Amino acid sequence: MSFPDADPDDAPPEHWRYARHLEALAATPGGSAEAEVVATVLRDPDRVMAESAVVTHLDRRAAGLLADDGFTAWERAMSGVLAGRPFPERRLREWSLLKAVTRGEPWSAAELTGASDWCQRTAVRLLGSCEALELLAADARTRRVRNAAAERLRRRPAVPRSECPGLPG
């Protein structure tokens, strides 16, 4: 957001660095080069800003890789550079959980109900798993997520009962 009367020279330097970090991360093709750029960003003296830029990048990249076979290699590369940084590490773990649910890989109800509000909201928005949506409709941490999951289930196109047990049929 910009303000017409604001002088860009008056913006705090961390705002400019944040924007430059996001640009550099978005321009990185992936693989080891991406991990190197993430590591460079994390060396910024403003830890909170740097981690925020990295988490924004993780969200963008992971959403695009959710159903891609390259997710696992990307996750491995990112986990190496995120070690010791609780917030980015948790976000990456939660993207891994979302990937598992998306791809029908093993996941547990405890993982999803214990996930952050962000993860639960994202799950309701992105996932098509009836099991995950039913779980969140019943046991999500917030009423907002429970209601959104229930609404997603109500609006689903007709699905064979075997694919979505527990739905009215």
PDB file of C-alpha atoms in Angstrom:
ATOM      1  CA  MET A   1       0.000   0.000   0.000  1.00  0.00           C
ATOM      2  CA  SER A   2       1.321   3.433  -0.778  1.00  0.00           C
ATOM      3  CA  PHE A   3       0.201   6.792   0.440  1.00  0.00           C
ATOM      4  CA  PRO A   4       0.109   9.609  -2.133  1.00  0.00           C
ATOM      5  CA  ASP A   5       1.560  12.227   0.192  1.00  0.00           C
ATOM      6  CA  ALA A   6       4.209   9.935   1.666  1.00  0.00           C
ATOM      7  CA  ASP A   7       7.826  10.462   0.748  1.00  0.00           C
ATOM      8  CA  PRO A   8       9.391   7.066  -0.143  1.00  0.00           C
ATOM      9  CA  ASP A   9      12.637   8.280   1.428  1.00  0.00           C
ATOM     10  CA  ASP A  10      10.801   8.427   4.771  1.00  0.00           C
ATOM     11  CA  ALA A  11       9.943   4.716   4.709  1.00  0.00           C
ATOM     12  CA  PRO A  12      11.832   2.668   7.267  1.00  0.00           C
ATOM     13  CA  PRO A  13      14.757   0.778   5.694  1.00  0.00           C
ATOM     14  CA  GLU A  14      13.354  -2.592   6.763  1.00  0.00           C
ATOM     15  CA  HIS A  15      10.338  -1.984   4.512  1.00  0.00           C
ATOM     16  CA  TRP A  16      12.604  -1.589   1.507  1.00  0.00           C
ATOM     17  CA  ARG A  17      14.720  -4.598   2.486  1.00  0.00           C
ATOM     18  CA  TYR A  18      11.576  -6.701   2.971  1.00  0.00           C
ATOM     19  CA  ALA A  19      10.387  -5.819  -0.539  1.00  0.00           C
ATOM     20  CA  ARG A  20      13.830  -6.529  -2.016  1.00  0.00           C
ATOM     21  CA  HIS A  21      14.011  -9.856  -0.184  1.00  0.00           C
ATOM     22  CA  LEU A  22      10.623 -10.882  -1.591  1.00  0.00           C
ATOM     23  CA  GLU A  23      11.710  -9.882  -5.098  1.00  0.00           C
ATOM     24  CA  ALA A  24      14.941 -11.891  -4.813  1.00  0.00           C
ATOM     25  CA  LEU A  25      13.108 -14.921  -3.443  1.00  0.00           C
ATOM     26  CA  ALA A  26      10.449 -14.801  -6.159  1.00  0.00           C
ATOM     27  CA  ALA A  27      13.106 -14.564  -8.883  1.00  0.00           C
ATOM     28  CA  THR A  28      14.993 -17.618  -7.628  1.00  0.00           C
ATOM     29  CA  PRO A  29      14.369 -20.722  -9.754  1.00  0.00           C
ATOM     30  CA  GLY A  30      14.432 -23.222  -6.896  1.00  0.00           C
ATOM     31  CA  GLY A  31      16.751 -25.975  -5.746  1.00  0.00           C
ATOM     32  CA  SER A  32      20.019 -25.116  -4.054  1.00  0.00           C
ATOM     33  CA  ALA A  33      19.906 -21.545  -5.413  1.00  0.00           C
ATOM     34  CA  GLU A  34      16.616 -20.969  -3.596  1.00  0.00           C
ATOM     35  CA  ALA A  35      18.020 -22.376  -0.353  1.00  0.00           C
ATOM     36  CA  GLU A  36      21.018 -20.037  -0.670  1.00  0.00           C
ATOM     37  CA  VAL A  37      18.784 -16.994  -1.157  1.00  0.00           C
ATOM     38  CA  VAL A  38      16.631 -18.018   1.825  1.00  0.00           C
ATOM     39  CA  ALA A  39      19.790 -18.376   3.934  1.00  0.00           C
ATOM     40  CA  THR A  40      20.968 -14.947   2.792  1.00  0.00           C
ATOM     41  CA  VAL A  41      17.629 -13.351   3.702  1.00  0.00           C
ATOM     42  CA  LEU A  42      17.743 -15.009   7.118  1.00  0.00           C
ATOM     43  CA  ARG A  43      21.090 -13.325   7.794  1.00  0.00           C
ATOM     44  CA  ASP A  44      19.400  -9.899   7.686  1.00  0.00           C
ATOM     45  CA  PRO A  45      19.971  -8.144  11.034  1.00  0.00           C
ATOM     46  CA  ASP A  46      16.205  -7.652  11.490  1.00  0.00           C
ATOM     47  CA  ARG A  47      15.282 -11.240  12.361  1.00  0.00           C
ATOM     48  CA  VAL A  48      11.525 -10.679  12.537  1.00  0.00           C
ATOM     49  CA  MET A  49      11.388  -8.955   9.147  1.00  0.00           C
ATOM     50  CA  ALA A  50      13.648 -11.561   7.541  1.00  0.00           C
ATOM     51  CA  GLU A  51      11.593 -14.464   8.865  1.00  0.00           C
ATOM     52  CA  SER A  52       8.413 -12.738   7.735  1.00  0.00           C
ATOM     53  CA  ALA A  53       9.802 -12.410   4.200  1.00  0.00           C
ATOM     54  CA  VAL A  54      10.856 -16.063   4.204  1.00  0.00           C
ATOM     55  CA  VAL A  55       7.460 -17.251   5.480  1.00  0.00           C
ATOM     56  CA  THR A  56       5.697 -15.183   2.804  1.00  0.00           C
ATOM     57  CA  HIS A  57       7.960 -16.876   0.248  1.00  0.00           C
ATOM     58  CA  LEU A  58       7.272 -20.324   1.745  1.00  0.00           C
ATOM     59  CA  ASP A  59       3.539 -19.696   1.480  1.00  0.00           C
ATOM     60  CA  ARG A  60       3.798 -18.669  -2.156  1.00  0.00           C
ATOM     61  CA  ARG A  61       6.134 -21.480  -3.187  1.00  0.00           C
ATOM     62  CA  ALA A  62       4.422 -24.246  -1.204  1.00  0.00           C
ATOM     63  CA  ALA A  63       0.988 -23.364  -2.569  1.00  0.00           C
ATOM     64  CA  GLY A  64       2.358 -23.821  -6.071  1.00  0.00           C
ATOM     65  CA  LEU A  65       4.088 -27.100  -5.201  1.00  0.00           C
ATOM     66  CA  LEU A  66       1.313 -28.658  -3.109  1.00  0.00           C
ATOM     67  CA  ALA A  67       0.379 -31.285  -5.698  1.00  0.00           C
ATOM     68  CA  ASP A  68       3.808 -31.359  -7.376  1.00  0.00           C
ATOM     69  CA  ASP A  69       6.291 -34.224  -7.047  1.00  0.00           C
ATOM     70  CA  GLY A  70       9.014 -31.653  -6.380  1.00  0.00           C
ATOM     71  CA  PHE A  71       7.501 -30.698  -3.010  1.00  0.00           C
ATOM     72  CA  THR A  72       9.493 -33.259  -1.023  1.00  0.00           C
ATOM     73  CA  ALA A  73      12.887 -32.186  -2.392  1.00  0.00           C
ATOM     74  CA  TRP A  74      11.947 -28.520  -1.911  1.00  0.00           C
ATOM     75  CA  GLU A  75      10.834 -29.218   1.663  1.00  0.00           C
ATOM     76  CA  ARG A  76      14.122 -30.994   2.404  1.00  0.00           C
ATOM     77  CA  ALA A  77      16.164 -28.075   1.023  1.00  0.00           C
ATOM     78  CA  MET A  78      14.134 -25.529   2.989  1.00  0.00           C
ATOM     79  CA  SER A  79      14.234 -27.453   6.263  1.00  0.00           C
ATOM     80  CA  GLY A  80      18.026 -27.377   6.124  1.00  0.00           C
ATOM     81  CA  VAL A  81      18.207 -23.585   6.032  1.00  0.00           C
ATOM     82  CA  LEU A  82      15.310 -22.999   8.438  1.00  0.00           C
ATOM     83  CA  ALA A  83      16.809 -25.036  11.294  1.00  0.00           C
ATOM     84  CA  GLY A  84      16.627 -23.169  14.587  1.00  0.00           C
ATOM     85  CA  ARG A  85      13.953 -20.743  13.406  1.00  0.00           C
ATOM     86  CA  PRO A  86      10.703 -21.896  15.078  1.00  0.00           C
ATOM     87  CA  PHE A  87       8.189 -19.803  13.089  1.00  0.00           C
ATOM     88  CA  PRO A  88       9.437 -20.669   9.576  1.00  0.00           C
ATOM     89  CA  GLU A  89      10.047 -24.291  10.636  1.00  0.00           C
ATOM     90  CA  ARG A  90       6.462 -24.605  11.869  1.00  0.00           C
ATOM     91  CA  ARG A  91       5.082 -23.074   8.683  1.00  0.00           C
ATOM     92  CA  LEU A  92       7.046 -25.561   6.590  1.00  0.00           C
ATOM     93  CA  ARG A  93       5.797 -28.476   8.755  1.00  0.00           C
ATOM     94  CA  GLU A  94       2.237 -27.251   8.309  1.00  0.00           C
ATOM     95  CA  TRP A  95       2.661 -27.051   4.529  1.00  0.00           C
ATOM     96  CA  SER A  96       3.940 -30.641   4.694  1.00  0.00           C
ATOM     97  CA  LEU A  97       0.777 -31.614   6.563  1.00  0.00           C
ATOM     98  CA  LEU A  98      -1.375 -29.893   3.934  1.00  0.00           C
ATOM     99  CA  LYS A  99       0.562 -31.724   1.223  1.00  0.00           C
ATOM    100  CA  ALA A 100      -0.013 -35.069   2.964  1.00  0.00           C
ATOM    101  CA  VAL A 101      -3.756 -34.447   3.177  1.00  0.00           C
ATOM    102  CA  THR A 102      -3.891 -33.234  -0.442  1.00  0.00           C
ATOM    103  CA  ARG A 103      -2.078 -36.297  -1.757  1.00  0.00           C
ATOM    104  CA  GLY A 104      -3.762 -38.904   0.431  1.00  0.00           C
ATOM    105  CA  GLU A 105      -0.551 -39.591   2.347  1.00  0.00           C
ATOM    106  CA  PRO A 106      -0.602 -40.535   6.041  1.00  0.00           C
ATOM    107  CA  TRP A 107      -1.600 -37.759   8.444  1.00  0.00           C
ATOM    108  CA  SER A 108      -3.296 -37.734  11.821  1.00  0.00           C
ATOM    109  CA  ALA A 109      -6.320 -35.972  13.224  1.00  0.00           C
ATOM    110  CA  ALA A 110      -4.163 -34.752  16.112  1.00  0.00           C
ATOM    111  CA  GLU A 111      -1.783 -33.035  13.669  1.00  0.00           C
ATOM    112  CA  LEU A 112      -4.594 -31.167  11.940  1.00  0.00           C
ATOM    113  CA  THR A 113      -6.535 -30.220  15.066  1.00  0.00           C
ATOM    114  CA  GLY A 114      -3.280 -29.180  16.759  1.00  0.00           C
ATOM    115  CA  ALA A 115      -2.168 -27.066  13.792  1.00  0.00           C
ATOM    116  CA  SER A 116      -2.176 -23.273  13.903  1.00  0.00           C
ATOM    117  CA  ASP A 117      -5.261 -21.246  13.083  1.00  0.00           C
ATOM    118  CA  TRP A 118      -3.495 -20.235   9.850  1.00  0.00           C
ATOM    119  CA  CYS A 119      -3.040 -23.878   8.857  1.00  0.00           C
ATOM    120  CA  GLN A 120      -6.630 -24.779   9.659  1.00  0.00           C
ATOM    121  CA  ARG A 121      -7.986 -21.799   7.675  1.00  0.00           C
ATOM    122  CA  THR A 122      -5.701 -22.684   4.768  1.00  0.00           C
ATOM    123  CA  ALA A 123      -6.806 -26.322   4.924  1.00  0.00           C
ATOM    124  CA  VAL A 124     -10.455 -25.324   4.644  1.00  0.00           C
ATOM    125  CA  ARG A 125      -9.672 -23.079   1.683  1.00  0.00           C
ATOM    126  CA  LEU A 126      -7.416 -25.487  -0.228  1.00  0.00           C
ATOM    127  CA  LEU A 127      -8.259 -29.055   0.681  1.00  0.00           C
ATOM    128  CA  GLY A 128     -10.858 -31.283  -0.878  1.00  0.00           C
ATOM    129  CA  SER A 129     -10.494 -34.125   1.613  1.00  0.00           C
ATOM    130  CA  CYS A 130     -13.874 -34.906   3.135  1.00  0.00           C
ATOM    131  CA  GLU A 131     -12.136 -36.492   6.114  1.00  0.00           C
ATOM    132  CA  ALA A 132     -10.117 -33.342   6.820  1.00  0.00           C
ATOM    133  CA  LEU A 133     -13.095 -31.034   6.290  1.00  0.00           C
ATOM    134  CA  GLU A 134     -15.326 -33.148   8.551  1.00  0.00           C
ATOM    135  CA  LEU A 135     -12.641 -33.137  11.231  1.00  0.00           C
ATOM    136  CA  LEU A 136     -12.268 -29.362  11.030  1.00  0.00           C
ATOM    137  CA  ALA A 137     -16.041 -28.820  10.968  1.00  0.00           C
ATOM    138  CA  ALA A 138     -16.248 -30.714  14.253  1.00  0.00           C
ATOM    139  CA  ASP A 139     -12.984 -29.998  16.040  1.00  0.00           C
ATOM    140  CA  ALA A 140     -11.207 -26.941  14.641  1.00  0.00           C
ATOM    141  CA  ARG A 141      -9.939 -24.528  17.230  1.00  0.00           C
ATOM    142  CA  THR A 142     -12.081 -21.567  16.133  1.00  0.00           C
ATOM    143  CA  ARG A 143     -15.742 -21.197  15.275  1.00  0.00           C
ATOM    144  CA  ARG A 144     -14.700 -19.409  12.080  1.00  0.00           C
ATOM    145  CA  VAL A 145     -12.844 -22.497  10.823  1.00  0.00           C
ATOM    146  CA  ARG A 146     -15.556 -24.909  11.996  1.00  0.00           C
ATOM    147  CA  ASN A 147     -18.206 -22.891  10.136  1.00  0.00           C
ATOM    148  CA  ALA A 148     -16.096 -22.534   6.983  1.00  0.00           C
ATOM    149  CA  ALA A 149     -15.383 -26.278   6.907  1.00  0.00           C
ATOM    150  CA  ALA A 150     -19.064 -27.110   7.389  1.00  0.00           C
ATOM    151  CA  GLU A 151     -19.965 -24.702   4.582  1.00  0.00           C
ATOM    152  CA  ARG A 152     -17.381 -26.285   2.245  1.00  0.00           C
ATOM    153  CA  LEU A 153     -18.897 -29.688   2.973  1.00  0.00           C
ATOM    154  CA  ARG A 154     -22.437 -28.432   2.275  1.00  0.00           C
ATOM    155  CA  ARG A 155     -21.398 -26.847  -1.034  1.00  0.00           C
ATOM    156  CA  ARG A 156     -19.445 -29.841  -2.339  1.00  0.00           C
ATOM    157  CA  PRO A 157     -20.724 -31.371  -5.545  1.00  0.00           C
ATOM    158  CA  ALA A 158     -22.339 -34.778  -5.180  1.00  0.00           C
ATOM    159  CA  VAL A 159     -19.662 -37.244  -4.117  1.00  0.00           C
ATOM    160  CA  PRO A 160     -20.121 -41.000  -3.827  1.00  0.00           C
ATOM    161  CA  ARG A 161     -20.811 -41.852  -0.199  1.00  0.00           C
ATOM    162  CA  SER A 162     -17.767 -44.125  -0.121  1.00  0.00           C
ATOM    163  CA  GLU A 163     -15.529 -41.116  -0.842  1.00  0.00           C
ATOM    164  CA  CYS A 164     -17.032 -38.959   1.861  1.00  0.00           C
ATOM    165  CA  PRO A 165     -18.588 -41.028   4.644  1.00  0.00           C
ATOM    166  CA  GLY A 166     -20.657 -39.112   7.123  1.00  0.00           C
ATOM    167  CA  LEU A 167     -22.098 -36.668   4.608  1.00  0.00           C
ATOM    168  CA  PRO A 168     -25.845 -36.612   4.093  1.00  0.00           C
ATOM    169  CA  GLY A 169     -26.488 -38.490   1.025  1.00  0.00           C
TER     170      GLY A 169
END
